[in-house]
Amino acid sequence: MRISNLLVSCIENLSNELLYEIFDYLDGNDIFEIFSNLNYRFQYLITCSSIPFKIKFRSHTTSQLIDCCKTVIVPNRHHILSLNFEGGSLIDNFFKHCIIDSSFTRLQSVVLSNVSINRVVSLLFYLRSLPHLFSLNMSIREEEYFDLSDIYRIIFTLPSLKYNKLSLCLEYDEEDTNISIPLALNEQFSTIEYMVINHTCTPDKLMSILCHTPQLHHLICETLEEIEPASTNEQSITLSNLVYIRINNCQIDFDRFEMFMKKVSSQLQVLRVKQKYDKAYLDADRWKRLIENYIPNLQEFIYEYPGYEYNDYETTSLDTNFNQFISPFWMNKGWIFELEINNKEISFSIHPHKKIWFDVDGNTENVPIRKNIDNALAPFIPTSQLVISGCSSTEQNQTFIDDFKALFVAIQFTHLNINCEKVPIEMLIRIIQLLPNLDSLKVSCMPIMQSAWLFSIDRDLFFQTSINNKIKKVHLEKIIEIEQLNFLLFLCNYMQYFQVDCGKDMDLEPIVRHILMKTRIYIPHLTCLHLNVQSGNEEMVYNLQRLIENEKLLNKYTIKRISDNIILRWN
């Protein structure tokens, strides 16, 4: 009893402002159930203050829903900020006992999940009376052909709507849906700024929608496909605010895609497209012309071609297409080409430079810019990246090399990211040998190395690769033992920057001692060691500094900690 009283007393001591913040994380139904009968103060806060309520209906029984409508919704309709319905039956029951009208003066967001197509139009008529409805998210279920035209037409009349997402939960082919919304004379345009079309749409149907949304900023389309001949009617459209387009599944040919982009993309800043059906999309020069002439403000471009069997394409033409993406145009934009191989499946993408290296001057690189500093530490934007996730088995190692040798030789990869969990060490050496343009290397899941590892591999191959490669930056993700360091130190003679990820309880002193002692003979170009340490602290820095001084491992150096990163630099 004393414990219970103590807890109540602690809650009572909280200020109204803090209680409002707590209420903001709770569902409105729960607030009323927990606090309304607690005492007079809480009852007053809930019923007489201006606190906004967010109501979510999940699995309410009919009696619970009726009680909620009578005791929570109707008396407090002017306080309700959002309504979320998870299920069509809940929606039907709710509107039998409560009508949404203009008295819901603060209602800004409505979510209608799994609602029947037969109910959508009537529900939208109720929502038209809401003065401040900014967000509408609907998922519709149906089992036969239907027309979305009326639904979109009513959505466009919602007076204050800024965000709209429409999804379809269908048990049949979406080809049976129809969207045709011709512009009427003197028709009022929609206020929507952010639209998610979470269903299949043709370019003509999409244009029919966009003609009504001149204020649109962001557009996300789940699937864009051509299931009917293109319309000969050239619609005039102005989308001067549209800065973002994402198409998650683009199934139209590149000619049709170009036609669409030329109409809508003059102010576009971000374009994301995932596509795997038309090889014309691999024409880098065609992309360049489209971007330069029709998307001049584009800042972020992400194009993804998901995995397929490499043997499905002619090796020579594919290699030529890939190399087109390695040119000054793409480099100046900071957009790089990436190819990923997992067994026999390959996928590729164009994307902005991702975070690869830690800026030793204090920041994590995002889109690095070359600086006039020591070449070893100069931020580096790779023109092309190769990611290897694994091969099927050790018995297929040579087959893997044979399959992709032409690809490795033809494309000028400058960065290699390889997972050695399923890639043997000798294969890593062979792959590096085939990539003469490599400037940087990241190795993850490196196996435990036996002390006599050099005698278990092709030594001629190893020494030839170590002499010929020009890798300057190396990242070992999670060191387990010293021999892993030896392998990379011997393999990359031109290394200038070495990043090693260490476990939380790992002793850093043997690692630093070993690397610095090897530097004098085997890696004379190394001038920066970056240790990424879980829970790094200043004591670690002090101990390393004392080690270097006591054993005279370096003469002139600097060492500092930035969060969990310890940076050691020397001349």
Coordinates of C-alpha atoms in Angstrom, one line a residue:
M1 CA 0.0 0.0 0.0
R2 CA 2.8 2.4 0.8
I3 CA 4.6 1.6 -2.5
S4 CA 1.3 2.3 -4.4
N5 CA 0.9 5.6 -2.6
L6 CA 4.5 6.6 -3.3
L7 CA 4.1 6.0 -7.1
V8 CA 0.9 8.0 -7.2
S9 CA 2.6 10.8 -5.3
C10 CA 5.5 10.8 -7.8
I11 CA 3.1 11.2 -10.7
E12 CA 1.3 14.0 -9.0
N13 CA 4.5 15.9 -8.6
L14 CA 5.0 16.1 -12.4
S15 CA 4.2 19.4 -14.0
N16 CA 1.4 19.8 -16.5
E17 CA 3.9 20.4 -19.3
L18 CA 5.7 17.1 -18.6
L19 CA 2.4 15.2 -18.4
Y20 CA 1.4 16.7 -21.8
E21 CA 4.7 15.3 -23.3
I22 CA 3.9 11.9 -21.8
F23 CA 0.4 11.9 -23.2
D24 CA 1.8 12.7 -26.6
Y25 CA 3.3 9.1 -26.7
L26 CA 0.1 7.4 -25.6
D27 CA -3.0 6.4 -27.5
G28 CA -6.1 8.6 -26.7
N29 CA -8.1 5.6 -25.6
D30 CA -5.4 4.5 -23.2
I31 CA -5.1 8.1 -21.7
F32 CA -8.8 8.1 -20.9
E33 CA -8.8 4.5 -19.5
I34 CA -5.8 5.1 -17.3
F35 CA -6.1 8.7 -16.1
S36 CA -9.7 9.9 -16.4
N37 CA -10.8 8.4 -13.0
L38 CA -7.5 8.8 -11.2
N39 CA -8.3 12.1 -9.5
Y40 CA -9.8 15.5 -10.2
R41 CA -6.5 17.0 -11.6
F42 CA -6.1 14.4 -14.3
Q43 CA -9.7 14.4 -15.2
Y44 CA -9.5 18.2 -15.6
L45 CA -6.3 17.9 -17.7
I46 CA -8.0 15.4 -20.0
T47 CA -11.4 17.0 -20.4
C48 CA -10.8 20.7 -20.0
S49 CA -7.4 21.4 -21.4
S50 CA -6.4 21.6 -25.1
I51 CA -4.5 18.4 -25.1
P52 CA -4.7 16.7 -28.6
F53 CA -5.6 13.0 -28.8
K54 CA -4.4 10.4 -31.2
I55 CA -6.9 7.6 -31.4
K56 CA -6.0 4.1 -32.8
F57 CA -8.6 1.4 -33.2
R58 CA -7.1 -2.1 -33.4
S59 CA -9.2 -5.0 -32.3
H60 CA -12.0 -3.4 -30.5
T61 CA -15.2 -5.4 -30.0
T62 CA -18.5 -3.7 -31.0
S63 CA -19.4 -2.8 -27.4
Q64 CA -15.9 -1.4 -26.8
L65 CA -16.1 0.7 -30.0
I66 CA -19.5 2.0 -29.1
D67 CA -18.3 2.9 -25.6
C68 CA -15.3 4.7 -27.1
C69 CA -17.4 6.7 -29.4
K70 CA -19.7 7.8 -26.6
T71 CA -17.2 8.5 -23.9
V72 CA -14.1 9.6 -25.9
I73 CA -14.7 10.5 -29.5
V74 CA -17.9 12.5 -29.5
P75 CA -17.3 14.5 -26.2
N76 CA -13.7 15.3 -27.3
R77 CA -14.0 15.6 -31.1
H78 CA -12.5 19.1 -31.0
H79 CA -9.4 17.7 -29.4
I80 CA -8.8 14.7 -31.7
L81 CA -5.6 15.1 -33.8
S82 CA -5.6 11.7 -35.6
L83 CA -7.8 8.6 -36.2
N84 CA -6.3 5.3 -37.2
F85 CA -8.5 2.3 -38.2
E86 CA -7.0 -1.1 -38.6
G87 CA -9.7 -3.1 -40.3
G88 CA -12.7 -2.7 -42.5
S89 CA -15.2 -3.9 -39.9
L90 CA -14.0 -1.4 -37.4
I91 CA -14.5 1.4 -39.9
D92 CA -18.1 0.2 -40.7
N93 CA -19.0 0.0 -37.0
F94 CA -17.5 3.3 -36.2
F95 CA -19.4 5.3 -38.8
K96 CA -22.6 3.7 -37.6
H97 CA -22.2 5.4 -34.2
C98 CA -20.1 8.5 -35.0
I99 CA -20.2 11.0 -37.9
I100 CA -17.0 12.8 -38.8
D101 CA -17.9 16.4 -39.7
S102 CA -16.6 20.0 -39.4
S103 CA -16.8 19.8 -35.6
F104 CA -13.6 17.8 -35.7
T105 CA -11.7 21.0 -36.0
R106 CA -8.3 19.7 -35.1
L107 CA -8.4 16.4 -36.9
Q108 CA -5.2 16.4 -39.1
S109 CA -4.6 12.7 -39.9
V110 CA -6.8 9.8 -40.9
V111 CA -5.6 6.2 -41.6
L112 CA -8.2 3.8 -43.1
S113 CA -6.8 0.3 -43.5
N114 CA -8.3 -2.6 -45.4
V115 CA -11.5 -0.6 -46.3
S116 CA -13.9 -2.0 -48.9
I117 CA -14.1 -0.2 -52.2
N118 CA -17.8 0.1 -51.7
R119 CA -17.3 2.3 -48.6
V120 CA -14.5 4.5 -49.8
V121 CA -16.5 7.1 -51.7
S122 CA -19.0 7.6 -48.9
L123 CA -16.2 7.9 -46.3
L124 CA -14.4 10.5 -48.4
F125 CA -17.5 12.6 -48.5
Y126 CA -17.4 12.8 -44.7
L127 CA -13.7 13.8 -44.8
R128 CA -14.4 16.7 -47.2
S129 CA -15.9 18.6 -44.3
L130 CA -12.7 18.5 -42.2
P131 CA -11.0 22.0 -42.3
H132 CA -7.5 20.8 -41.3
L133 CA -7.1 17.3 -42.7
F134 CA -3.5 17.3 -43.8
S135 CA -2.8 13.6 -44.1
L136 CA -4.8 10.7 -45.6
N137 CA -3.6 7.1 -45.8
M138 CA -5.9 4.5 -47.2
S139 CA -5.6 0.9 -48.2
I140 CA -8.4 -0.5 -50.2
R141 CA -9.5 -4.1 -50.7
E142 CA -11.5 -5.6 -53.6
E143 CA -11.8 -8.7 -55.6
E144 CA -12.9 -7.5 -59.0
Y145 CA -12.5 -4.8 -61.6
F146 CA -13.0 -1.3 -60.2
D147 CA -12.4 2.3 -61.2
L148 CA -10.2 4.5 -59.0
S149 CA -11.1 7.7 -60.9
D150 CA -13.9 8.7 -58.5
I151 CA -11.7 8.0 -55.5
Y152 CA -8.9 10.2 -56.7
R153 CA -11.3 12.9 -57.9
I154 CA -12.8 13.2 -54.4
I155 CA -9.3 13.1 -52.7
F156 CA -8.3 16.0 -54.9
T157 CA -11.2 18.1 -53.5
L158 CA -10.1 17.7 -49.8
P159 CA -9.4 21.3 -49.0
S160 CA -6.3 21.1 -46.9
L161 CA -4.7 17.8 -47.8
K162 CA -0.9 17.8 -48.0
Y163 CA -0.1 14.1 -47.8
N164 CA -1.9 11.2 -49.5
K165 CA -1.1 7.5 -49.7
L166 CA -3.4 5.1 -51.5
S167 CA -2.7 1.4 -51.4
L168 CA -4.5 -1.6 -53.0
C169 CA -5.0 -5.0 -51.3
L170 CA -6.0 -7.1 -54.2
E171 CA -6.6 -10.7 -55.0
Y172 CA -6.4 -10.2 -58.7
D173 CA -4.3 -8.5 -61.4
E174 CA -4.1 -4.8 -61.0
E175 CA -4.4 -4.5 -64.8
D176 CA -8.2 -4.4 -64.1
T177 CA -8.0 -1.1 -62.3
N178 CA -8.8 2.1 -64.2
I179 CA -7.8 5.7 -63.6
S180 CA -9.1 8.5 -65.8
I181 CA -9.5 12.0 -64.4
P182 CA -9.8 14.5 -67.2
L183 CA -9.5 18.1 -66.1
A184 CA -12.7 20.0 -66.0
L185 CA -13.0 23.6 -67.0
N186 CA -12.3 25.9 -64.0
E187 CA -11.6 22.9 -61.8
Q188 CA -9.9 23.6 -58.5
F189 CA -6.5 21.9 -58.2
S190 CA -5.5 19.7 -55.3
T191 CA -3.3 21.0 -52.4
I192 CA -1.4 17.7 -52.1
E193 CA 2.4 18.1 -51.8
Y194 CA 3.4 14.5 -50.9
M195 CA 1.8 11.6 -52.8
V196 CA 2.4 7.8 -52.5
I197 CA 0.8 5.8 -55.2
N198 CA 1.1 2.4 -53.7
H199 CA -0.4 0.4 -56.6
T200 CA 0.3 -0.4 -60.2
C201 CA 0.0 2.6 -62.6
T202 CA 0.6 3.2 -66.2
P203 CA 2.4 6.4 -67.4
D204 CA -0.9 7.7 -68.9
K205 CA -2.8 7.0 -65.6
L206 CA 0.0 8.6 -63.6
M207 CA -0.1 11.7 -65.8
S208 CA -3.9 11.8 -65.3
I209 CA -3.3 12.0 -61.6
L210 CA -0.5 14.5 -61.7
C211 CA -2.5 17.0 -63.8
H212 CA -4.5 17.7 -60.7
T213 CA -1.5 18.2 -58.3
P214 CA 0.5 21.3 -59.4
Q215 CA 1.8 21.8 -55.8
L216 CA 3.3 18.3 -55.6
H217 CA 6.8 18.2 -54.1
H218 CA 7.4 14.4 -53.5
L219 CA 6.1 11.5 -55.7
I220 CA 6.5 7.8 -54.8
C221 CA 5.1 5.3 -57.3
E222 CA 5.2 1.6 -56.3
T223 CA 4.9 0.1 -59.8
L224 CA 5.0 1.9 -63.2
E225 CA 4.2 -0.4 -66.0
E226 CA 2.9 -0.3 -69.6
I227 CA -0.1 -2.6 -69.9
E228 CA -1.8 -0.7 -72.7
P229 CA -0.7 1.3 -75.8
A230 CA 0.6 4.8 -74.9
S231 CA -2.0 7.5 -75.4
T232 CA -1.6 9.8 -78.4
N233 CA -3.0 12.7 -76.3
E234 CA -0.1 14.8 -75.2
Q235 CA -1.2 16.3 -71.9
S236 CA 0.1 19.6 -70.8
I237 CA 1.4 19.6 -67.3
T238 CA 3.3 22.0 -65.0
L239 CA 4.9 20.6 -61.8
S240 CA 7.2 23.4 -60.9
N241 CA 7.5 22.3 -57.3
L242 CA 8.2 18.6 -57.9
V243 CA 11.7 17.9 -56.5
Y244 CA 11.6 14.2 -55.6
I245 CA 10.5 11.1 -57.6
R246 CA 10.9 7.4 -56.6
I247 CA 9.7 4.5 -58.7
N248 CA 10.2 1.2 -56.8
N249 CA 9.4 -1.1 -59.7
C250 CA 9.8 0.5 -63.1
Q251 CA 8.5 -1.9 -65.8
I252 CA 8.2 0.5 -68.8
D253 CA 10.7 0.7 -71.6
F254 CA 13.3 3.5 -71.6
D255 CA 11.6 5.3 -74.5
R256 CA 8.4 5.6 -72.5
F257 CA 10.4 6.5 -69.3
E258 CA 12.1 9.4 -71.2
M259 CA 8.8 10.7 -72.4
F260 CA 7.4 10.8 -68.9
M261 CA 10.5 12.4 -67.4
K262 CA 10.7 15.1 -70.0
K263 CA 7.2 16.2 -69.0
V264 CA 7.6 16.3 -65.2
S265 CA 11.3 16.7 -64.2
S266 CA 12.4 20.2 -64.9
Q267 CA 12.9 21.1 -61.2
L268 CA 13.7 17.6 -60.0
Q269 CA 16.5 17.2 -57.5
V270 CA 16.2 13.5 -56.4
L271 CA 15.4 10.6 -58.7
R272 CA 15.3 7.0 -57.6
V273 CA 14.5 4.2 -60.0
K274 CA 14.6 0.4 -59.6
Q275 CA 14.3 -1.5 -62.9
K276 CA 15.3 -4.9 -64.4
Y277 CA 13.4 -5.3 -67.6
D278 CA 15.0 -3.2 -70.3
K279 CA 18.7 -3.2 -71.2
A280 CA 18.3 0.3 -72.7
Y281 CA 18.5 1.6 -69.1
L282 CA 22.2 0.6 -69.1
D283 CA 23.0 3.3 -71.7
A284 CA 25.0 5.8 -69.7
D285 CA 25.2 8.3 -72.5
R286 CA 21.5 8.3 -72.9
W287 CA 21.1 9.0 -69.2
K288 CA 23.6 11.8 -69.4
R289 CA 21.6 13.5 -72.2
L290 CA 18.4 13.1 -70.4
I291 CA 19.8 14.6 -67.2
E292 CA 21.7 17.4 -68.8
N293 CA 18.8 18.5 -71.1
Y294 CA 15.7 17.8 -68.9
I295 CA 16.8 17.3 -65.3
P296 CA 19.5 20.0 -64.9
N297 CA 18.9 20.4 -61.1
L298 CA 19.3 16.8 -60.3
Q299 CA 21.5 16.4 -57.2
E300 CA 20.8 12.8 -56.1
F301 CA 20.4 9.9 -58.6
I302 CA 19.9 6.3 -57.5
Y303 CA 19.4 3.6 -60.2
E304 CA 19.2 -0.1 -59.2
Y305 CA 19.2 -3.1 -61.4
P306 CA 18.4 -6.1 -59.1
G307 CA 20.1 -9.5 -59.3
Y308 CA 20.1 -11.7 -62.3
E309 CA 22.2 -14.6 -63.6
Y310 CA 25.4 -13.2 -65.2
N311 CA 25.2 -15.6 -68.1
D312 CA 21.9 -14.1 -69.2
Y313 CA 23.8 -11.3 -70.9
E314 CA 26.5 -11.0 -73.5
T315 CA 29.7 -10.3 -71.6
T316 CA 31.3 -7.9 -74.0
S317 CA 28.3 -5.6 -74.4
L318 CA 27.6 -5.6 -70.7
D319 CA 31.1 -4.7 -69.8
T320 CA 31.0 -1.8 -72.3
N321 CA 27.7 -0.6 -70.9
F322 CA 29.2 -0.6 -67.3
N323 CA 32.3 1.3 -68.3
Q324 CA 30.2 4.1 -69.7
F325 CA 29.2 5.0 -66.1
I326 CA 32.8 5.6 -65.3
S327 CA 33.4 9.0 -66.9
P328 CA 33.9 12.6 -65.8
F329 CA 30.2 13.4 -66.0
W330 CA 29.4 10.8 -63.3
M331 CA 32.5 11.5 -61.3
N332 CA 31.8 15.2 -61.1
K333 CA 28.3 14.5 -59.9
G334 CA 29.7 12.3 -57.1
W335 CA 27.6 9.4 -58.5
I336 CA 29.5 6.1 -58.6
F337 CA 28.9 2.7 -60.2
E338 CA 28.6 -0.4 -58.0
L339 CA 28.5 -4.0 -59.0
E340 CA 27.6 -6.7 -56.5
I341 CA 28.3 -10.4 -57.0
N342 CA 26.7 -13.1 -54.9
N343 CA 27.5 -16.6 -56.2
K344 CA 26.5 -16.4 -59.9
E345 CA 24.0 -13.6 -59.4
I346 CA 25.0 -10.0 -60.0
S347 CA 23.2 -6.7 -59.4
F348 CA 24.4 -3.2 -60.1
S349 CA 23.5 0.4 -59.2
I350 CA 24.3 4.0 -59.6
H351 CA 24.2 6.0 -56.4
P352 CA 25.8 8.9 -54.6
H353 CA 29.1 8.2 -52.8
K354 CA 28.4 6.4 -49.6
K355 CA 30.4 6.7 -46.3
I356 CA 33.4 4.5 -46.7
W357 CA 36.3 6.1 -44.9
F358 CA 36.4 8.1 -41.7
D359 CA 37.7 11.7 -42.1
V360 CA 40.7 11.7 -39.8
D361 CA 40.3 15.4 -39.3
G362 CA 37.0 14.9 -37.4
N363 CA 34.1 13.9 -39.6
T364 CA 32.7 10.9 -41.3
E365 CA 32.9 11.4 -45.0
N366 CA 29.6 11.6 -46.8
V367 CA 30.2 13.2 -50.2
P368 CA 33.9 13.8 -49.9
I369 CA 35.8 16.6 -51.8
R370 CA 39.4 16.3 -52.6
K371 CA 41.6 18.5 -50.4
N372 CA 45.1 19.8 -50.6
I373 CA 46.4 17.5 -47.8
D374 CA 48.7 14.5 -47.6
N375 CA 47.8 12.1 -50.3
A376 CA 47.5 9.3 -47.8
L377 CA 44.6 11.0 -46.1
A378 CA 43.0 12.8 -49.1
P379 CA 39.3 11.9 -49.2
F380 CA 38.7 9.6 -52.1
I381 CA 35.6 9.1 -54.2
P382 CA 35.8 5.8 -56.0
T383 CA 34.6 5.8 -59.6
S384 CA 33.4 2.2 -59.4
Q385 CA 32.9 -0.3 -56.6
L386 CA 32.9 -4.1 -56.6
V387 CA 31.1 -5.9 -53.8
I388 CA 31.6 -9.6 -53.5
S389 CA 29.3 -11.4 -51.0
G390 CA 30.4 -15.0 -51.7
C391 CA 30.7 -17.9 -53.9
S392 CA 28.9 -21.2 -53.6
S393 CA 31.6 -23.5 -52.4
T394 CA 35.4 -23.9 -52.3
E395 CA 35.1 -26.5 -55.1
Q396 CA 33.8 -23.8 -57.4
N397 CA 36.5 -21.2 -56.7
Q398 CA 38.1 -21.6 -60.1
T399 CA 34.7 -21.6 -61.8
F400 CA 33.9 -18.4 -60.0
I401 CA 37.1 -16.8 -61.3
D402 CA 36.5 -18.1 -64.8
D403 CA 32.9 -16.8 -64.9
F404 CA 33.8 -13.3 -63.9
K405 CA 37.4 -12.8 -65.1
A406 CA 36.3 -10.9 -68.2
L407 CA 34.2 -8.6 -66.1
F408 CA 36.9 -8.0 -63.6
V409 CA 39.5 -7.2 -66.3
A410 CA 37.1 -5.0 -68.4
I411 CA 35.7 -2.7 -65.7
Q412 CA 38.1 -0.3 -64.0
F413 CA 37.1 -0.9 -60.4
T414 CA 38.7 1.3 -57.9
H415 CA 37.2 -0.1 -54.6
L416 CA 36.7 -3.7 -53.5
N417 CA 34.4 -4.6 -50.7
I418 CA 34.7 -8.4 -50.1
N419 CA 33.2 -10.7 -47.5
C420 CA 35.7 -13.5 -46.9
E421 CA 33.3 -15.7 -44.9
K422 CA 32.6 -17.6 -48.2
V423 CA 35.5 -16.3 -50.2
P424 CA 38.8 -18.2 -49.5
I425 CA 42.0 -16.1 -49.0
E426 CA 43.6 -17.4 -52.2
M427 CA 40.6 -16.3 -54.2
L428 CA 40.9 -12.8 -52.7
I429 CA 44.4 -12.7 -53.9
R430 CA 43.4 -13.8 -57.4
I431 CA 40.6 -11.2 -57.5
I432 CA 42.9 -8.4 -56.5
Q433 CA 45.4 -9.5 -59.2
L434 CA 42.7 -9.1 -61.8
L435 CA 41.8 -5.5 -60.5
P436 CA 44.9 -3.4 -61.3
N437 CA 43.0 -0.1 -60.8
L438 CA 42.1 -0.7 -57.1
D439 CA 42.8 2.2 -54.8
S440 CA 41.0 0.9 -51.7
L441 CA 40.0 -2.4 -50.1
K442 CA 37.6 -3.4 -47.4
V443 CA 37.7 -6.9 -46.0
S444 CA 35.1 -8.4 -43.7
C445 CA 34.7 -11.8 -42.0
M446 CA 38.3 -12.6 -42.5
P447 CA 39.1 -16.2 -41.5
I448 CA 41.6 -17.1 -38.7
M449 CA 45.0 -17.3 -40.3
Q450 CA 47.5 -20.1 -39.4
S451 CA 51.0 -18.9 -38.5
A452 CA 52.3 -20.7 -41.6
W453 CA 49.6 -19.3 -43.9
L454 CA 52.2 -18.2 -46.5
F455 CA 53.1 -21.9 -47.1
S456 CA 49.5 -22.9 -47.7
I457 CA 48.9 -20.6 -50.6
D458 CA 50.4 -20.0 -54.0
R459 CA 53.4 -17.9 -53.0
D460 CA 54.3 -16.8 -56.5
L461 CA 50.8 -15.5 -57.0
F462 CA 50.9 -13.7 -53.6
F463 CA 54.2 -12.0 -54.1
Q464 CA 53.3 -11.0 -57.7
T465 CA 50.0 -9.5 -56.5
S466 CA 51.6 -7.7 -53.5
I467 CA 54.2 -6.1 -55.9
N468 CA 51.8 -5.0 -58.6
N469 CA 48.7 -3.8 -56.7
K470 CA 48.5 -0.1 -55.8
I471 CA 46.0 -0.2 -53.0
K472 CA 46.4 2.8 -50.7
K473 CA 43.5 2.5 -48.3
V474 CA 42.7 -0.7 -46.4
H475 CA 39.9 -1.4 -43.9
L476 CA 39.8 -4.7 -41.9
E477 CA 36.4 -5.1 -40.4
K478 CA 36.8 -6.8 -37.0
I479 CA 40.3 -8.1 -36.3
I480 CA 40.6 -11.5 -34.5
E481 CA 44.3 -12.2 -34.5
I482 CA 47.7 -10.6 -35.5
E483 CA 48.2 -12.9 -38.5
Q484 CA 45.3 -11.2 -40.2
L485 CA 47.2 -8.0 -40.0
N486 CA 50.3 -9.6 -41.4
F487 CA 48.4 -10.9 -44.4
L488 CA 47.1 -7.4 -45.3
L489 CA 50.4 -5.6 -44.5
F490 CA 52.3 -8.0 -46.7
L491 CA 49.7 -7.9 -49.5
C492 CA 49.3 -4.1 -49.7
N493 CA 52.8 -2.7 -49.9
Y494 CA 51.6 0.7 -51.0
M495 CA 49.2 1.1 -48.1
Q496 CA 49.0 4.7 -46.7
Y497 CA 45.9 4.4 -44.5
F498 CA 44.9 1.4 -42.4
Q499 CA 41.6 1.1 -40.5
V500 CA 41.2 -1.7 -38.1
D501 CA 37.9 -2.4 -36.3
C502 CA 38.6 -3.8 -32.8
G503 CA 36.4 -5.5 -30.3
K504 CA 35.3 -4.0 -27.0
D505 CA 37.8 -5.8 -24.8
M506 CA 40.7 -6.1 -27.2
D507 CA 44.2 -5.0 -26.1
L508 CA 45.2 -2.3 -28.5
E509 CA 48.9 -2.1 -27.6
P510 CA 50.0 -5.4 -29.3
I511 CA 48.1 -4.3 -32.5
V512 CA 49.7 -0.9 -32.6
R513 CA 53.2 -2.2 -31.7
H514 CA 53.0 -4.9 -34.4
I515 CA 51.8 -2.5 -37.2
L516 CA 54.4 0.2 -36.4
M517 CA 57.3 -2.3 -36.3
K518 CA 56.2 -3.7 -39.6
T519 CA 55.9 -0.2 -41.1
R520 CA 59.6 0.4 -41.1
I521 CA 60.3 -2.5 -43.5
Y522 CA 57.2 -3.7 -45.3
I523 CA 54.9 -0.7 -45.6
P524 CA 57.0 2.5 -45.7
H525 CA 54.2 4.5 -47.2
L526 CA 51.8 4.0 -44.2
T527 CA 51.2 7.3 -42.4
C528 CA 47.8 6.8 -40.7
L529 CA 46.4 4.1 -38.5
H530 CA 42.7 4.4 -37.6
L531 CA 41.5 2.1 -34.8
N532 CA 37.7 1.9 -34.4
V533 CA 37.1 0.7 -30.9
Q534 CA 33.9 0.0 -29.1
S535 CA 33.6 2.3 -26.1
G536 CA 36.8 4.1 -26.9
N537 CA 38.1 6.4 -24.2
E538 CA 41.0 8.7 -23.3
E539 CA 42.7 6.1 -21.2
M540 CA 43.3 4.0 -24.3
V541 CA 44.9 7.1 -26.0
Y542 CA 47.1 7.7 -23.0
N543 CA 48.3 4.0 -22.9
L544 CA 49.1 4.0 -26.7
Q545 CA 51.0 7.3 -26.3
R546 CA 53.0 5.9 -23.5
L547 CA 53.7 2.7 -25.5
I548 CA 55.0 4.8 -28.5
E549 CA 57.2 6.9 -26.3
N550 CA 58.7 4.1 -24.1
E551 CA 59.5 1.9 -27.1
K552 CA 60.4 4.8 -29.4
L553 CA 58.2 3.4 -32.1
L554 CA 57.7 6.9 -33.7
N555 CA 59.4 10.2 -33.7
K556 CA 56.9 12.8 -34.9
Y557 CA 53.3 11.8 -34.6
T558 CA 49.8 12.9 -33.4
I559 CA 47.2 10.9 -31.7
K560 CA 43.6 11.8 -30.9
R561 CA 40.2 10.3 -30.2
I562 CA 37.0 11.2 -32.0
S563 CA 34.2 9.3 -30.3
D564 CA 35.1 5.6 -30.7
N565 CA 37.8 6.3 -33.3
I566 CA 41.5 6.6 -32.3
I567 CA 43.6 8.3 -35.0
L568 CA 47.4 7.9 -35.1
R569 CA 49.2 9.9 -37.8
W570 CA 52.9 10.3 -38.4
N571 CA 55.3 11.5 -41.2

